[in-house]
Amino acid sequence: MNVPEYYERNLPHRLAGSLPLEVIARLKAEAAAPPDIPADYAAQRRYFGRFDAFLDQATTGPTWLRVPAIAALVAEALHHRHGTGYELVAYCIMPNHVHAVVALPDDAPPLLRTLQSLKANTAILANRHLQRTGPF
């Protein structure tokens, strides 16, 4: 397995609208402003942990993943890519986002491409089930 030592991301992946724009702007500003916070792994965990804390409250935005049929759709999509795009180790479907732990085989396609495909496909199917259109 090819295990990266470092993975950088901009924001946690979440349902569109799960965090109010003012919360996202404030957290981004706080992370960019203080030069005394080291850009090490522990500091990044604290930073993204604050996003996760807001997401885990699920007090704003859509919580479509609470719908059993939508959660099942996401779980099926995660399992479908197991063995091709990644080795699925564990996952947790929250009301407005998903946590997943995967291992990447040496010959796996880029994880970004796999996640984009997974998110696009599940959004289309979920919107169809919910009889809605627009960002999921």
PDB file of C-alpha atoms in Angstrom:
ATOM      1  CA  MET A   1       0.000   0.000   0.000  1.00  0.00           C
ATOM      2  CA  ASN A   2       1.145   3.509  -0.775  1.00  0.00           C
ATOM      3  CA  VAL A   3       0.646   5.568   2.398  1.00  0.00           C
ATOM      4  CA  PRO A   4       1.201   9.325   2.008  1.00  0.00           C
ATOM      5  CA  GLU A   5       2.990  11.016   4.871  1.00  0.00           C
ATOM      6  CA  TYR A   6       1.177  14.291   4.348  1.00  0.00           C
ATOM      7  CA  TYR A   7      -2.163  15.197   2.819  1.00  0.00           C
ATOM      8  CA  GLU A   8      -3.319  18.796   2.537  1.00  0.00           C
ATOM      9  CA  ARG A   9      -6.908  19.871   2.137  1.00  0.00           C
ATOM     10  CA  ASN A  10      -8.734  23.180   2.078  1.00  0.00           C
ATOM     11  CA  LEU A  11     -12.006  22.328   3.788  1.00  0.00           C
ATOM     12  CA  PRO A  12     -13.675  19.191   5.028  1.00  0.00           C
ATOM     13  CA  HIS A  13     -16.036  17.677   2.487  1.00  0.00           C
ATOM     14  CA  ARG A  14     -19.609  18.258   3.525  1.00  0.00           C
ATOM     15  CA  LEU A  15     -23.120  18.708   2.207  1.00  0.00           C
ATOM     16  CA  ALA A  16     -23.515  22.070   0.515  1.00  0.00           C
ATOM     17  CA  GLY A  17     -24.778  24.589   3.052  1.00  0.00           C
ATOM     18  CA  SER A  18     -23.861  22.554   6.144  1.00  0.00           C
ATOM     19  CA  LEU A  19     -21.777  25.378   7.562  1.00  0.00           C
ATOM     20  CA  PRO A  20     -22.904  28.992   7.428  1.00  0.00           C
ATOM     21  CA  LEU A  21     -20.699  31.110   5.168  1.00  0.00           C
ATOM     22  CA  GLU A  22     -19.790  33.385   8.084  1.00  0.00           C
ATOM     23  CA  VAL A  23     -18.448  30.397  10.055  1.00  0.00           C
ATOM     24  CA  ILE A  24     -16.330  29.259   7.097  1.00  0.00           C
ATOM     25  CA  ALA A  25     -15.010  32.799   6.574  1.00  0.00           C
ATOM     26  CA  ARG A  26     -14.161  33.202  10.271  1.00  0.00           C
ATOM     27  CA  LEU A  27     -12.329  29.877  10.486  1.00  0.00           C
ATOM     28  CA  LYS A  28     -10.387  30.610   7.295  1.00  0.00           C
ATOM     29  CA  ALA A  29      -9.417  34.064   8.570  1.00  0.00           C
ATOM     30  CA  GLU A  30      -8.294  32.683  11.917  1.00  0.00           C
ATOM     31  CA  ALA A  31      -6.148  30.051  10.211  1.00  0.00           C
ATOM     32  CA  ALA A  32      -4.540  32.531   7.818  1.00  0.00           C
ATOM     33  CA  ALA A  33      -3.982  35.406  10.247  1.00  0.00           C
ATOM     34  CA  PRO A  34      -1.867  34.332  13.233  1.00  0.00           C
ATOM     35  CA  PRO A  35       1.751  33.756  12.169  1.00  0.00           C
ATOM     36  CA  ASP A  36       2.564  32.184  15.551  1.00  0.00           C
ATOM     37  CA  ILE A  37       0.572  29.003  14.834  1.00  0.00           C
ATOM     38  CA  PRO A  38       2.930  26.429  13.303  1.00  0.00           C
ATOM     39  CA  ALA A  39       1.839  24.769  10.085  1.00  0.00           C
ATOM     40  CA  ASP A  40       2.471  21.311  11.503  1.00  0.00           C
ATOM     41  CA  TYR A  41       0.165  18.334  11.600  1.00  0.00           C
ATOM     42  CA  ALA A  42      -1.058  19.017  15.151  1.00  0.00           C
ATOM     43  CA  ALA A  43      -2.019  22.586  14.257  1.00  0.00           C
ATOM     44  CA  GLN A  44      -3.854  21.374  11.152  1.00  0.00           C
ATOM     45  CA  ARG A  45      -5.731  18.786  13.221  1.00  0.00           C
ATOM     46  CA  ARG A  46      -6.867  21.507  15.627  1.00  0.00           C
ATOM     47  CA  TYR A  47      -7.932  23.732  12.722  1.00  0.00           C
ATOM     48  CA  PHE A  48      -9.926  21.035  10.923  1.00  0.00           C
ATOM     49  CA  GLY A  49     -11.206  19.751  14.255  1.00  0.00           C
ATOM     50  CA  ARG A  50     -13.050  23.038  14.675  1.00  0.00           C
ATOM     51  CA  PHE A  51     -14.791  22.496  11.314  1.00  0.00           C
ATOM     52  CA  ASP A  52     -15.670  18.972  12.386  1.00  0.00           C
ATOM     53  CA  ALA A  53     -17.083  20.255  15.683  1.00  0.00           C
ATOM     54  CA  PHE A  54     -19.413  22.610  13.797  1.00  0.00           C
ATOM     55  CA  LEU A  55     -20.373  19.858  11.353  1.00  0.00           C
ATOM     56  CA  ASP A  56     -21.058  17.370  14.133  1.00  0.00           C
ATOM     57  CA  GLN A  57     -23.568  19.755  15.709  1.00  0.00           C
ATOM     58  CA  ALA A  58     -25.660  19.619  12.496  1.00  0.00           C
ATOM     59  CA  THR A  59     -27.549  22.742  13.551  1.00  0.00           C
ATOM     60  CA  THR A  60     -27.498  24.393  10.126  1.00  0.00           C
ATOM     61  CA  GLY A  61     -27.921  23.334   6.558  1.00  0.00           C
ATOM     62  CA  PRO A  62     -29.290  20.116   5.130  1.00  0.00           C
ATOM     63  CA  THR A  63     -29.110  16.827   6.986  1.00  0.00           C
ATOM     64  CA  TRP A  64     -30.178  14.561   4.130  1.00  0.00           C
ATOM     65  CA  LEU A  65     -27.841  11.816   5.272  1.00  0.00           C
ATOM     66  CA  ARG A  66     -30.232  11.231   8.197  1.00  0.00           C
ATOM     67  CA  VAL A  67     -32.632   9.753   5.642  1.00  0.00           C
ATOM     68  CA  PRO A  68     -31.962   5.992   5.754  1.00  0.00           C
ATOM     69  CA  ALA A  69     -32.292   5.587   1.970  1.00  0.00           C
ATOM     70  CA  ILE A  70     -29.753   8.372   1.325  1.00  0.00           C
ATOM     71  CA  ALA A  71     -27.319   6.997   3.910  1.00  0.00           C
ATOM     72  CA  ALA A  72     -27.658   3.545   2.328  1.00  0.00           C
ATOM     73  CA  LEU A  73     -26.951   5.018  -1.089  1.00  0.00           C
ATOM     74  CA  VAL A  74     -23.730   6.601   0.212  1.00  0.00           C
ATOM     75  CA  ALA A  75     -22.698   3.396   1.988  1.00  0.00           C
ATOM     76  CA  GLU A  76     -23.240   1.402  -1.203  1.00  0.00           C
ATOM     77  CA  ALA A  77     -21.123   3.877  -3.181  1.00  0.00           C
ATOM     78  CA  LEU A  78     -18.304   3.627  -0.628  1.00  0.00           C
ATOM     79  CA  HIS A  79     -18.378  -0.168  -0.804  1.00  0.00           C
ATOM     80  CA  HIS A  80     -18.624  -0.160  -4.614  1.00  0.00           C
ATOM     81  CA  ARG A  81     -15.199   1.504  -4.949  1.00  0.00           C
ATOM     82  CA  HIS A  82     -13.613  -0.807  -2.372  1.00  0.00           C
ATOM     83  CA  GLY A  83     -10.919  -2.789  -4.124  1.00  0.00           C
ATOM     84  CA  THR A  84     -10.642  -0.505  -7.158  1.00  0.00           C
ATOM     85  CA  GLY A  85     -10.098   3.094  -6.029  1.00  0.00           C
ATOM     86  CA  TYR A  86      -9.142   2.270  -2.456  1.00  0.00           C
ATOM     87  CA  GLU A  87      -9.338  -0.303   0.289  1.00  0.00           C
ATOM     88  CA  LEU A  88     -12.182   0.782   2.566  1.00  0.00           C
ATOM     89  CA  VAL A  89     -11.086   0.467   6.191  1.00  0.00           C
ATOM     90  CA  ALA A  90     -13.924   2.231   8.010  1.00  0.00           C
ATOM     91  CA  TYR A  91     -16.574   4.886   7.526  1.00  0.00           C
ATOM     92  CA  CYS A  92     -19.169   6.814   9.498  1.00  0.00           C
ATOM     93  CA  ILE A  93     -22.124   8.543   7.888  1.00  0.00           C
ATOM     94  CA  MET A  94     -23.108  11.637   9.851  1.00  0.00           C
ATOM     95  CA  PRO A  95     -26.273  13.706   9.192  1.00  0.00           C
ATOM     96  CA  ASN A  96     -24.418  16.206   6.984  1.00  0.00           C
ATOM     97  CA  HIS A  97     -21.047  14.648   6.107  1.00  0.00           C
ATOM     98  CA  VAL A  98     -19.131  11.383   5.912  1.00  0.00           C
ATOM     99  CA  HIS A  99     -15.908  10.243   7.556  1.00  0.00           C
ATOM    100  CA  ALA A 100     -13.980   7.539   5.707  1.00  0.00           C
ATOM    101  CA  VAL A 101     -10.655   5.831   6.322  1.00  0.00           C
ATOM    102  CA  VAL A 102      -9.133   4.255   3.234  1.00  0.00           C
ATOM    103  CA  ALA A 103      -5.833   2.726   2.194  1.00  0.00           C
ATOM    104  CA  LEU A 104      -4.536   3.367  -1.292  1.00  0.00           C
ATOM    105  CA  PRO A 105      -3.085   0.487  -3.309  1.00  0.00           C
ATOM    106  CA  ASP A 106       0.043   1.365  -5.274  1.00  0.00           C
ATOM    107  CA  ASP A 107      -1.864   1.237  -8.565  1.00  0.00           C
ATOM    108  CA  ALA A 108      -4.907   3.204  -7.358  1.00  0.00           C
ATOM    109  CA  PRO A 109      -6.052   6.225  -9.332  1.00  0.00           C
ATOM    110  CA  PRO A 110      -5.567   9.592  -7.615  1.00  0.00           C
ATOM    111  CA  LEU A 111      -7.808   9.760  -4.540  1.00  0.00           C
ATOM    112  CA  LEU A 112      -9.070  13.197  -5.566  1.00  0.00           C
ATOM    113  CA  ARG A 113     -10.462  11.789  -8.826  1.00  0.00           C
ATOM    114  CA  THR A 114     -12.071   8.844  -7.017  1.00  0.00           C
ATOM    115  CA  LEU A 115     -13.706  11.121  -4.425  1.00  0.00           C
ATOM    116  CA  GLN A 116     -14.954  13.540  -7.095  1.00  0.00           C
ATOM    117  CA  SER A 117     -16.597  10.647  -8.911  1.00  0.00           C
ATOM    118  CA  LEU A 118     -18.065   9.225  -5.709  1.00  0.00           C
ATOM    119  CA  LYS A 119     -19.474  12.589  -4.637  1.00  0.00           C
ATOM    120  CA  ALA A 120     -20.868  13.428  -8.078  1.00  0.00           C
ATOM    121  CA  ASN A 121     -22.588  10.069  -8.488  1.00  0.00           C
ATOM    122  CA  THR A 122     -24.066  10.001  -4.999  1.00  0.00           C
ATOM    123  CA  ALA A 123     -25.268  13.610  -5.336  1.00  0.00           C
ATOM    124  CA  ILE A 124     -27.115  12.781  -8.560  1.00  0.00           C
ATOM    125  CA  LEU A 125     -28.743   9.690  -7.056  1.00  0.00           C
ATOM    126  CA  ALA A 126     -29.602  11.422  -3.776  1.00  0.00           C
ATOM    127  CA  ASN A 127     -31.129  14.419  -5.546  1.00  0.00           C
ATOM    128  CA  ARG A 128     -33.164  12.062  -7.715  1.00  0.00           C
ATOM    129  CA  HIS A 129     -34.413  10.190  -4.607  1.00  0.00           C
ATOM    130  CA  LEU A 130     -35.228  13.476  -2.847  1.00  0.00           C
ATOM    131  CA  GLN A 131     -36.911  14.810  -6.027  1.00  0.00           C
ATOM    132  CA  ARG A 132     -34.737  17.918  -6.013  1.00  0.00           C
ATOM    133  CA  THR A 133     -32.024  19.564  -8.091  1.00  0.00           C
ATOM    134  CA  GLY A 134     -29.012  21.701  -7.287  1.00  0.00           C
ATOM    135  CA  PRO A 135     -25.917  21.281  -5.173  1.00  0.00           C
ATOM    136  CA  PHE A 136     -25.982  18.365  -2.783  1.00  0.00           C
TER     137      PHE A 136
END
